[in-house]
């Protein structure tokens, strides 16, 4: 046949791979192991081009590694819990489980059409009890190990969705889905103690050298490690004695509070102290001061996320209390309750140094506090601070024993002094908070706890796991259906047998994705994983996904792995050795005169302009943006596969753009990919040619391509591999029939097999191969054919340079002499006289002695 027909061939090869179990991963294989993983999808309904790009990249690596002799684990599953399923239940009256499982079936069929080399035998969905039941066991393990706590916490409460929102789900003070103004509420919540590993999680980022630098930085910032000084401020005692001067209102028995500073060098520049609105001192003072209580209530209404607090105007309330400065005898500082001090960072209290901190300066100007300068560059000592705090380097001034020191030395000096005198100590604090995992939602992992009047929170006995979600729930009213369920939560206490009730909160869905890669590696029925089998595969060699998961998902997965290591269940701490974050798939946007968005299928482009196909009306071509339903610039993978086949779609995903950059989808691009697939088919047929003879330049081009494509795939530079495949294809097409050409044609098939596997299999089979190209060995470049292929000779006559000549490297002496003697400049120089002697230094020089 002169054409490759994907409509017939794709499904045939997919069926063969499945029948032969080609991509099943054997944990017991003696081969070197490669775990290639793409972030598993949320089953939203349909595969989109972003998925296609992500999974094609992983597939190329997985297939290439197999051909290179590795035992490859390349699994797929479903991150199947989460809010959209509940929203579907509310909007369409379909059970979240039913909706989710139907989506999984549809998306699985789509993935199969793309011919990915996946081990479907290890497929998992996190919403099934045989996954989340094991997660419950791990939760209980963490509870036993002291890595789970229960505490009251202020949360962002969405009054419409009736749920707690993570800070990043609060946008401009409103719920991300409902748009309702978010309220602050105090709830008792379950927390995973990620802060127990904050230092390790920050420090070990350094070891992840196959991660993008930007992701490591984002994690580092999120963990927010700060070194500084923690010290105690003392308040006057209620009798009026103590360090305070004059009459101070007492603070309900609170005698002291701690502050944390990263700038102990600026301590002599302190002009006030401040505590958070939720600080015990603020609470104590508010009890006696109604105006303060009102101030606190007002701040609370203003939003609670760190980002919101940062943008709010700095406000405070003078408590009337004052504290003693630890280094200046007799000096006191007024104590404020301030809205910009966060309760859950450091100690929830600070000293303010307005000259060298912008927030403190804004605050000081507002409340007319002094602004003493204590750091300056030489010559600037007397320059007053205006509207901008000085945060640069310099020498310490106006600071007693610190004067003249640079900032870093002064920090050390103050910490040393505090430690020697016993009023403070050097410390490290982290911005990272414990991970609140309680969600007031149905569609998540039930937290395996039973609350008893007498016994408190009692773990569900292991024998009773999994705690399975009840099927019969309704979403007719807002709130958590588990809470309203008539029977599910009523159980006897496992400890004392009296009537008790189940925890009705479920786990944050990020817990599901925190260990799924371990379950992929090993999935015994009776426990979460088998240690030896998991360790045979882990860490994941290459993890690929969207940069939107650069912080939380990756951090939580790193934490979970570390927790398992801490509990002695796993012998590794970092789950992902290599990480790659791919760019988005984008498309032009189209809009008509009424400003409505139009799908690409309704638009015909004519050069730089476009018209609506139906009406002929002109269309405005808008920005190229991430494919999204709202802009209607979406191209459906199924439609593309119908028209062009899986290989063309895959090839286009790898061409054009470096994988970390955005890829602009275009019709011209997919058509080009289609043409290349057909070219490969035609070139493949040349592999049957039995002509003899060698073609050295083609052999060199072939081996350069082998070497280059191998490295490109290793480095995930797929667009470069694509470019090299084009080059090789052209070289083969231009060559004359010979043994080299046939070999190059067969080798090209193997080189492109990871990228366009269907046409590669079809062409491979048509050459008479009965075993799969997926099982063929990866081509290896011959180093001899990779060396520089030409050299430049200097040509001398009687020691004088007369000409140069570019000749194939290693050319035989006879041929060198013959070529040189034919050079016009040389014949002229010799003037018809044959040279007496010809000296040849191979690959470098020829000297003719006349
Ligand atoms: C005095 C000082 C002087 C400060 C100065 C800075 C500059 P990072 O780097 O983010 O760790 N701080 C401490 N706890 C706080 C809290 N709970 N809420 C708001 N601010 C808090 O920031 C540490 C600095 O942030 C600390 O150092 C403290 O202000 C403030 F010239 O102490 B500093
Ligand atoms: Zn009990």
mmCIF file of C-alpha atoms in Angstrom, residues 37-40 49-59 116 543-546 580 582-583 585 653:
data_model
loop_
_atom_site.group_PDB
_atom_site.id
_atom_site.type_symbol
_atom_site.label_atom_id
_atom_site.label_comp_id
_atom_site.label_asym_id
_atom_site.label_seq_id
_atom_site.Cartn_x
_atom_site.Cartn_y
_atom_site.Cartn_z
ATOM 1 C CA UNK A 37 5.509 8.740 35.454
ATOM 2 C CA UNK A 38 3.261 11.544 34.330
ATOM 3 C CA UNK A 39 1.056 13.297 36.851
ATOM 4 C CA UNK A 40 -2.140 11.267 36.846
ATOM 5 C CA UNK A 49 -4.389 18.478 24.464
ATOM 6 C CA UNK A 50 -2.429 19.296 27.615
ATOM 7 C CA UNK A 51 -2.791 15.654 28.650
ATOM 8 C CA UNK A 52 -1.793 14.500 25.179
ATOM 9 C CA UNK A 53 1.383 16.550 25.313
ATOM 10 C CA UNK A 54 2.253 15.448 28.840
ATOM 11 C CA UNK A 55 1.669 11.761 28.227
ATOM 12 C CA UNK A 56 3.344 11.728 24.823
ATOM 13 C CA UNK A 57 6.539 13.029 26.396
ATOM 14 C CA UNK A 58 6.465 10.380 29.075
ATOM 15 C CA UNK A 59 5.654 7.766 26.478
ATOM 16 C CA UNK A 116 0.547 4.959 25.021
ATOM 17 C CA UNK A 543 8.281 12.601 36.617
ATOM 18 C CA UNK A 544 6.508 14.903 34.183
ATOM 19 C CA UNK A 545 3.670 17.288 34.831
ATOM 20 C CA UNK A 546 2.392 20.810 34.973
ATOM 21 C CA UNK A 580 10.187 17.966 34.200
ATOM 22 C CA UNK A 582 6.025 20.926 30.459
ATOM 23 C CA UNK A 583 4.573 23.997 28.783
ATOM 24 C CA UNK A 585 -0.804 23.832 24.586
ATOM 25 C CA UNK A 653 3.107 17.420 20.309
#
